[in-house]
Short mmCIF file of N, CA and C in Angstrom, two decimals:
data_model
loop_
_atom_site.label_atom_id
_atom_site.label_comp_id
_atom_site.label_asym_id
_atom_site.label_seq_id
_atom_site.Cartn_x
_atom_site.Cartn_y
_atom_site.Cartn_z
N MET A 1 -3.31 35.63 -21.61
CA MET A 1 -3.83 34.35 -22.03
C MET A 1 -2.70 33.40 -22.41
N THR A 2 -1.68 33.88 -23.04
CA THR A 2 -0.56 33.04 -23.43
C THR A 2 0.12 32.44 -22.21
N ALA A 3 0.31 33.24 -21.15
CA ALA A 3 0.96 32.75 -19.93
C ALA A 3 0.14 31.61 -19.32
N PHE A 4 -1.18 31.70 -19.36
CA PHE A 4 -2.03 30.65 -18.81
C PHE A 4 -1.87 29.35 -19.61
N VAL A 5 -1.81 29.46 -20.92
CA VAL A 5 -1.65 28.29 -21.76
C VAL A 5 -0.30 27.62 -21.50
N LEU A 6 0.75 28.42 -21.28
CA LEU A 6 2.07 27.86 -21.01
C LEU A 6 2.11 27.16 -19.66
N ARG A 7 1.34 27.64 -18.69
CA ARG A 7 1.34 27.03 -17.36
C ARG A 7 0.51 25.75 -17.31
N ARG A 8 -0.46 25.66 -18.15
CA ARG A 8 -1.35 24.50 -18.12
C ARG A 8 -0.60 23.17 -18.30
N PRO A 9 0.33 23.07 -19.25
CA PRO A 9 1.07 21.80 -19.36
C PRO A 9 1.87 21.49 -18.09
N ALA A 10 2.41 22.50 -17.46
CA ALA A 10 3.18 22.27 -16.24
C ALA A 10 2.27 21.75 -15.13
N ILE A 11 1.08 22.31 -15.03
CA ILE A 11 0.11 21.84 -14.02
C ILE A 11 -0.31 20.41 -14.33
N ALA A 12 -0.56 20.13 -15.60
CA ALA A 12 -0.95 18.78 -16.01
C ALA A 12 0.16 17.79 -15.69
N MET A 13 1.42 18.19 -15.92
CA MET A 13 2.55 17.31 -15.63
C MET A 13 2.65 17.05 -14.13
N LEU A 14 2.47 18.10 -13.33
CA LEU A 14 2.52 17.96 -11.87
C LEU A 14 1.42 17.02 -11.39
N LEU A 15 0.22 17.17 -11.91
CA LEU A 15 -0.89 16.29 -11.52
C LEU A 15 -0.61 14.84 -11.94
N ALA A 16 0.02 14.66 -13.09
CA ALA A 16 0.36 13.31 -13.55
C ALA A 16 1.38 12.66 -12.61
N VAL A 17 2.37 13.43 -12.17
CA VAL A 17 3.38 12.91 -11.24
C VAL A 17 2.73 12.54 -9.92
N ILE A 18 1.88 13.42 -9.40
CA ILE A 18 1.19 13.14 -8.14
C ILE A 18 0.31 11.90 -8.28
N GLY A 19 -0.39 11.80 -9.40
CA GLY A 19 -1.23 10.62 -9.66
C GLY A 19 -0.40 9.35 -9.73
N GLY A 20 0.79 9.43 -10.32
CA GLY A 20 1.68 8.28 -10.40
C GLY A 20 2.15 7.82 -9.04
N ILE A 21 2.42 8.78 -8.15
CA ILE A 21 2.83 8.43 -6.79
C ILE A 21 1.72 7.68 -6.08
N PHE A 22 0.48 8.20 -6.18
CA PHE A 22 -0.64 7.52 -5.53
C PHE A 22 -0.90 6.16 -6.16
N ALA A 23 -0.74 6.04 -7.48
CA ALA A 23 -0.93 4.76 -8.15
C ALA A 23 0.10 3.75 -7.66
N ALA A 24 1.36 4.17 -7.50
CA ALA A 24 2.41 3.27 -7.00
C ALA A 24 2.08 2.79 -5.59
N GLN A 25 1.57 3.67 -4.75
CA GLN A 25 1.21 3.27 -3.40
C GLN A 25 0.06 2.27 -3.43
N ASN A 26 -0.90 2.47 -4.33
CA ASN A 26 -2.02 1.54 -4.43
C ASN A 26 -1.56 0.18 -4.93
N VAL A 27 -0.58 0.14 -5.83
CA VAL A 27 -0.05 -1.14 -6.30
C VAL A 27 0.57 -1.90 -5.13
N LEU A 28 1.35 -1.21 -4.31
CA LEU A 28 1.98 -1.87 -3.16
C LEU A 28 0.94 -2.39 -2.18
N ALA A 29 -0.19 -1.69 -2.04
CA ALA A 29 -1.21 -2.10 -1.10
C ALA A 29 -2.21 -3.07 -1.73
N ASP A 30 -2.00 -3.43 -2.98
CA ASP A 30 -2.88 -4.34 -3.69
C ASP A 30 -2.42 -5.77 -3.41
N LYS A 31 -2.60 -6.65 -4.37
CA LYS A 31 -2.19 -8.05 -4.21
C LYS A 31 -0.67 -8.13 -4.12
N PRO A 32 -0.15 -9.12 -3.38
CA PRO A 32 1.30 -9.28 -3.26
C PRO A 32 1.94 -9.69 -4.59
N ILE A 33 3.19 -9.28 -4.77
CA ILE A 33 3.93 -9.56 -5.99
C ILE A 33 5.21 -10.32 -5.64
N ALA A 34 5.49 -11.38 -6.39
CA ALA A 34 6.76 -12.09 -6.27
C ALA A 34 7.76 -11.31 -7.10
N TYR A 35 8.44 -10.35 -6.47
CA TYR A 35 9.33 -9.44 -7.18
C TYR A 35 10.52 -10.17 -7.78
N LYS A 36 11.23 -10.92 -6.97
CA LYS A 36 12.36 -11.73 -7.43
C LYS A 36 12.28 -13.09 -6.77
N ALA A 37 12.71 -14.11 -7.52
CA ALA A 37 12.69 -15.47 -6.99
C ALA A 37 13.98 -16.17 -7.39
N ARG A 38 14.35 -17.15 -6.57
CA ARG A 38 15.59 -17.89 -6.80
C ARG A 38 15.38 -19.33 -6.36
N VAL A 39 15.98 -20.27 -7.10
CA VAL A 39 15.92 -21.69 -6.74
C VAL A 39 17.34 -22.24 -6.70
N MET A 40 17.66 -22.96 -5.64
CA MET A 40 18.96 -23.62 -5.53
C MET A 40 18.74 -25.12 -5.31
N LYS A 41 19.44 -25.92 -6.08
CA LYS A 41 19.35 -27.37 -5.95
C LYS A 41 20.28 -27.81 -4.82
N LEU A 42 19.72 -28.51 -3.83
CA LEU A 42 20.50 -28.97 -2.68
C LEU A 42 20.96 -30.42 -2.86
N SER A 43 20.10 -31.25 -3.48
CA SER A 43 20.41 -32.65 -3.76
C SER A 43 19.52 -33.09 -4.92
N ASP A 44 19.44 -34.40 -5.17
CA ASP A 44 18.67 -34.88 -6.32
C ASP A 44 17.24 -34.35 -6.36
N GLU A 45 16.53 -34.39 -5.26
CA GLU A 45 15.14 -33.95 -5.26
C GLU A 45 14.85 -32.89 -4.19
N ARG A 46 15.86 -32.28 -3.63
CA ARG A 46 15.67 -31.27 -2.59
C ARG A 46 16.16 -29.91 -3.09
N TYR A 47 15.35 -28.89 -2.82
CA TYR A 47 15.62 -27.54 -3.30
C TYR A 47 15.42 -26.51 -2.20
N GLN A 48 16.05 -25.38 -2.41
CA GLN A 48 15.81 -24.20 -1.57
C GLN A 48 15.17 -23.14 -2.46
N PHE A 49 14.08 -22.55 -1.98
CA PHE A 49 13.36 -21.52 -2.70
C PHE A 49 13.44 -20.21 -1.92
N GLU A 50 13.81 -19.14 -2.61
CA GLU A 50 13.89 -17.83 -2.00
C GLU A 50 12.99 -16.88 -2.77
N ILE A 51 12.47 -15.89 -2.07
CA ILE A 51 11.56 -14.94 -2.71
C ILE A 51 11.67 -13.57 -2.05
N ASN A 52 11.53 -12.55 -2.87
CA ASN A 52 11.33 -11.18 -2.38
C ASN A 52 9.88 -10.83 -2.67
N ILE A 53 9.11 -10.62 -1.63
CA ILE A 53 7.69 -10.31 -1.75
C ILE A 53 7.51 -8.81 -1.64
N VAL A 54 6.81 -8.23 -2.62
CA VAL A 54 6.51 -6.80 -2.57
C VAL A 54 5.05 -6.63 -2.19
N HIS A 55 4.81 -5.94 -1.07
CA HIS A 55 3.45 -5.67 -0.61
C HIS A 55 3.52 -4.66 0.53
N GLU A 56 2.59 -3.77 0.56
CA GLU A 56 2.52 -2.81 1.67
C GLU A 56 1.47 -3.30 2.65
N ASP A 57 1.91 -4.07 3.64
CA ASP A 57 0.98 -4.55 4.66
C ASP A 57 0.39 -3.36 5.40
N ASN A 58 -0.93 -3.39 5.59
CA ASN A 58 -1.62 -2.26 6.24
C ASN A 58 -2.01 -2.53 7.69
N GLY A 59 -1.99 -3.77 8.12
CA GLY A 59 -2.39 -4.11 9.48
C GLY A 59 -2.83 -5.57 9.53
N TRP A 60 -3.45 -5.95 10.63
CA TRP A 60 -3.82 -7.34 10.86
C TRP A 60 -4.88 -7.85 9.90
N ASP A 61 -5.65 -6.97 9.27
CA ASP A 61 -6.68 -7.41 8.33
C ASP A 61 -6.21 -7.38 6.88
N HIS A 62 -4.98 -6.89 6.62
CA HIS A 62 -4.46 -6.83 5.25
C HIS A 62 -2.94 -6.97 5.26
N PHE A 63 -2.48 -8.23 5.23
CA PHE A 63 -1.05 -8.49 5.12
C PHE A 63 -0.82 -9.82 4.42
N VAL A 64 0.39 -10.00 3.88
CA VAL A 64 0.75 -11.27 3.24
C VAL A 64 0.89 -12.30 4.35
N ASN A 65 0.03 -13.32 4.30
CA ASN A 65 0.05 -14.30 5.38
C ASN A 65 0.66 -15.65 4.97
N ARG A 66 0.94 -15.83 3.66
CA ARG A 66 1.64 -17.06 3.26
C ARG A 66 2.06 -16.98 1.80
N TRP A 67 3.03 -17.84 1.48
CA TRP A 67 3.40 -18.07 0.08
C TRP A 67 3.68 -19.55 -0.08
N GLU A 68 3.49 -20.03 -1.30
CA GLU A 68 3.56 -21.46 -1.55
C GLU A 68 4.41 -21.75 -2.78
N ILE A 69 4.96 -22.94 -2.81
CA ILE A 69 5.61 -23.47 -3.99
C ILE A 69 4.67 -24.54 -4.55
N VAL A 70 4.28 -24.37 -5.81
CA VAL A 70 3.32 -25.27 -6.44
C VAL A 70 4.02 -26.00 -7.58
N GLY A 71 3.87 -27.33 -7.60
CA GLY A 71 4.52 -28.15 -8.62
C GLY A 71 3.53 -28.69 -9.64
N ASN A 72 3.91 -29.81 -10.24
CA ASN A 72 3.10 -30.45 -11.28
C ASN A 72 1.67 -30.70 -10.80
N GLY A 73 0.72 -30.46 -11.69
CA GLY A 73 -0.68 -30.73 -11.38
C GLY A 73 -1.27 -29.86 -10.30
N GLY A 74 -0.62 -28.75 -9.98
CA GLY A 74 -1.14 -27.85 -8.95
C GLY A 74 -0.89 -28.32 -7.52
N LYS A 75 -0.02 -29.32 -7.37
CA LYS A 75 0.30 -29.85 -6.04
C LYS A 75 1.14 -28.85 -5.25
N VAL A 76 0.68 -28.47 -4.05
CA VAL A 76 1.44 -27.57 -3.19
C VAL A 76 2.57 -28.37 -2.55
N LEU A 77 3.80 -27.98 -2.86
CA LEU A 77 4.98 -28.69 -2.37
C LEU A 77 5.44 -28.18 -1.02
N ALA A 78 5.22 -26.89 -0.76
CA ALA A 78 5.64 -26.29 0.52
C ALA A 78 4.90 -24.99 0.72
N THR A 79 4.70 -24.64 1.99
CA THR A 79 4.04 -23.39 2.37
C THR A 79 4.82 -22.71 3.47
N ASP A 80 5.00 -21.42 3.33
CA ASP A 80 5.63 -20.61 4.38
C ASP A 80 4.56 -19.66 4.91
N VAL A 81 4.24 -19.79 6.19
CA VAL A 81 3.21 -18.95 6.82
C VAL A 81 3.89 -17.74 7.47
N LEU A 82 3.37 -16.56 7.17
CA LEU A 82 3.83 -15.33 7.80
C LEU A 82 2.79 -14.97 8.85
N HIS A 83 3.20 -14.84 10.09
CA HIS A 83 2.27 -14.75 11.20
C HIS A 83 1.85 -13.35 11.60
N TYR A 84 2.49 -12.33 11.04
CA TYR A 84 2.16 -10.97 11.44
C TYR A 84 2.45 -10.00 10.29
N PRO A 85 1.81 -8.83 10.29
CA PRO A 85 2.06 -7.84 9.24
C PRO A 85 3.44 -7.21 9.38
N ARG A 86 4.02 -6.88 8.25
CA ARG A 86 5.32 -6.20 8.22
C ARG A 86 5.09 -4.79 7.68
N ILE A 87 4.51 -3.97 8.51
CA ILE A 87 4.13 -2.61 8.13
C ILE A 87 5.39 -1.77 7.91
N GLY A 88 5.43 -1.11 6.74
CA GLY A 88 6.54 -0.23 6.41
C GLY A 88 7.73 -0.90 5.77
N GLU A 89 7.73 -2.23 5.66
CA GLU A 89 8.87 -2.92 5.07
C GLU A 89 8.83 -2.91 3.54
N GLY A 90 7.66 -3.03 2.94
CA GLY A 90 7.53 -2.99 1.48
C GLY A 90 8.00 -4.25 0.78
N ILE A 91 9.27 -4.65 1.00
CA ILE A 91 9.82 -5.87 0.40
C ILE A 91 10.28 -6.79 1.54
N VAL A 92 9.85 -8.05 1.46
CA VAL A 92 10.20 -9.03 2.49
C VAL A 92 10.89 -10.21 1.81
N TRP A 93 12.03 -10.63 2.34
CA TRP A 93 12.78 -11.78 1.82
C TRP A 93 12.43 -13.00 2.67
N ARG A 94 12.08 -14.11 1.99
CA ARG A 94 11.73 -15.34 2.69
C ARG A 94 12.42 -16.53 2.02
N VAL A 95 12.58 -17.63 2.78
CA VAL A 95 13.26 -18.83 2.30
C VAL A 95 12.49 -20.07 2.74
N LEU A 96 12.36 -21.02 1.82
CA LEU A 96 11.90 -22.37 2.14
C LEU A 96 13.02 -23.31 1.71
N THR A 97 13.51 -24.13 2.62
CA THR A 97 14.64 -24.99 2.28
C THR A 97 14.32 -26.46 2.52
N GLY A 98 15.00 -27.32 1.75
CA GLY A 98 14.80 -28.76 1.88
C GLY A 98 13.49 -29.26 1.28
N VAL A 99 12.92 -28.51 0.34
CA VAL A 99 11.64 -28.87 -0.27
C VAL A 99 11.85 -30.00 -1.28
N LYS A 100 11.08 -31.08 -1.13
CA LYS A 100 11.16 -32.22 -2.05
C LYS A 100 10.35 -31.90 -3.30
N VAL A 101 11.00 -32.09 -4.46
CA VAL A 101 10.36 -31.86 -5.75
C VAL A 101 10.59 -33.10 -6.61
N ASP A 102 9.55 -33.61 -7.24
CA ASP A 102 9.67 -34.79 -8.10
C ASP A 102 10.68 -34.55 -9.21
N ALA A 103 11.39 -35.60 -9.58
CA ALA A 103 12.46 -35.50 -10.57
C ALA A 103 11.97 -35.04 -11.94
N ASP A 104 10.71 -35.31 -12.28
CA ASP A 104 10.19 -34.94 -13.60
C ASP A 104 9.66 -33.49 -13.66
N THR A 105 9.83 -32.73 -12.59
CA THR A 105 9.34 -31.34 -12.54
C THR A 105 10.37 -30.40 -13.15
N GLU A 106 9.94 -29.58 -14.11
CA GLU A 106 10.83 -28.60 -14.74
C GLU A 106 10.58 -27.19 -14.20
N TYR A 107 9.33 -26.91 -13.86
CA TYR A 107 8.94 -25.57 -13.42
C TYR A 107 8.13 -25.67 -12.13
N VAL A 108 8.21 -24.62 -11.33
CA VAL A 108 7.34 -24.47 -10.17
C VAL A 108 6.72 -23.07 -10.23
N ILE A 109 5.66 -22.91 -9.46
CA ILE A 109 4.99 -21.62 -9.36
C ILE A 109 5.15 -21.11 -7.93
N TYR A 110 5.57 -19.86 -7.82
CA TYR A 110 5.56 -19.17 -6.53
C TYR A 110 4.19 -18.50 -6.44
N ARG A 111 3.41 -18.85 -5.43
CA ARG A 111 2.05 -18.31 -5.28
C ARG A 111 1.95 -17.61 -3.93
N LEU A 112 1.46 -16.38 -3.94
CA LEU A 112 1.37 -15.55 -2.72
C LEU A 112 -0.08 -15.30 -2.33
N HIS A 113 -0.30 -15.08 -1.05
CA HIS A 113 -1.65 -14.88 -0.54
C HIS A 113 -1.65 -13.76 0.50
N ASP A 114 -2.63 -12.86 0.39
CA ASP A 114 -2.82 -11.88 1.48
C ASP A 114 -4.25 -11.99 1.98
N LEU A 115 -4.48 -11.49 3.19
CA LEU A 115 -5.78 -11.66 3.85
C LEU A 115 -6.91 -10.89 3.18
N LYS A 116 -6.61 -9.80 2.51
CA LYS A 116 -7.67 -8.97 1.91
C LYS A 116 -8.03 -9.43 0.50
N HIS A 117 -7.04 -9.74 -0.32
CA HIS A 117 -7.29 -10.04 -1.73
C HIS A 117 -7.22 -11.52 -2.08
N GLY A 118 -6.78 -12.35 -1.16
CA GLY A 118 -6.60 -13.76 -1.48
C GLY A 118 -5.30 -13.96 -2.24
N TYR A 119 -5.32 -14.88 -3.21
CA TYR A 119 -4.11 -15.15 -3.98
C TYR A 119 -3.79 -13.99 -4.90
N GLY A 120 -2.50 -13.66 -4.98
CA GLY A 120 -2.04 -12.58 -5.82
C GLY A 120 -1.42 -13.11 -7.10
N ARG A 121 -0.52 -12.32 -7.62
CA ARG A 121 0.15 -12.68 -8.87
C ARG A 121 1.12 -13.84 -8.63
N GLU A 122 1.16 -14.74 -9.59
CA GLU A 122 2.04 -15.91 -9.49
C GLU A 122 3.30 -15.68 -10.32
N LYS A 123 4.35 -16.40 -9.97
CA LYS A 123 5.60 -16.31 -10.73
C LYS A 123 6.03 -17.73 -11.10
N LEU A 124 6.18 -17.97 -12.39
CA LEU A 124 6.64 -19.26 -12.89
C LEU A 124 8.16 -19.23 -12.96
N VAL A 125 8.80 -20.25 -12.37
CA VAL A 125 10.26 -20.30 -12.32
C VAL A 125 10.71 -21.69 -12.74
N ARG A 126 11.70 -21.73 -13.63
CA ARG A 126 12.29 -22.99 -14.06
C ARG A 126 13.30 -23.46 -13.01
N LEU A 127 13.29 -24.75 -12.72
CA LEU A 127 14.25 -25.31 -11.78
C LEU A 127 15.63 -25.38 -12.43
N PRO A 128 16.70 -25.38 -11.63
CA PRO A 128 18.04 -25.54 -12.20
C PRO A 128 18.12 -26.86 -12.98
N ALA A 129 18.77 -26.82 -14.13
CA ALA A 129 18.85 -28.02 -14.99
C ALA A 129 20.29 -28.44 -15.17
N GLY A 130 20.51 -29.74 -15.38
CA GLY A 130 21.84 -30.26 -15.63
C GLY A 130 22.78 -30.00 -14.47
N ALA A 131 23.97 -29.48 -14.78
CA ALA A 131 24.97 -29.20 -13.75
C ALA A 131 24.68 -27.89 -12.99
N GLN A 132 23.74 -27.13 -13.50
CA GLN A 132 23.39 -25.85 -12.85
C GLN A 132 22.75 -26.15 -11.49
N ALA A 133 23.22 -25.47 -10.45
CA ALA A 133 22.67 -25.68 -9.11
C ALA A 133 21.91 -24.47 -8.59
N ASP A 134 21.92 -23.37 -9.32
CA ASP A 134 21.32 -22.13 -8.84
C ASP A 134 20.78 -21.34 -10.04
N THR A 135 19.52 -20.93 -9.96
CA THR A 135 18.94 -20.15 -11.06
C THR A 135 19.35 -18.69 -11.01
N GLY A 136 19.85 -18.25 -9.86
CA GLY A 136 20.08 -16.82 -9.69
C GLY A 136 18.74 -16.12 -9.50
N TRP A 137 18.82 -14.86 -9.19
CA TRP A 137 17.58 -14.09 -8.97
C TRP A 137 16.91 -13.78 -10.28
N GLN A 138 15.62 -14.11 -10.39
CA GLN A 138 14.84 -13.87 -11.61
C GLN A 138 13.69 -12.93 -11.32
#
């Protein structure tokens, strides 16, 4: 009986690890995530936006099909359309360059969309301020 009790925690730990692996896979196949984002100031009102999108595209009926930069008042400033699934990639790097942003804008939202879940998690990013021309990866 003692040996059985000692093995039970090991079995429970193994099941927890296996459950964690399946949970991680489900997160990747869920709504898209803006894993890292970067903003670079190109001129007074022009910016370059970069993003690393985390999502496990499953096929033509479930993949990240676009991401957007949203400014003041919910105005969509730019949209990048992804035309096909990227099965097996997990993380996708994308760039939107030359995007016009009003001078009074301090923050933008990176908004992602997939065909199965619609809009996913958003990421709020502050634009470079003053002499700063690059936010770096956030």
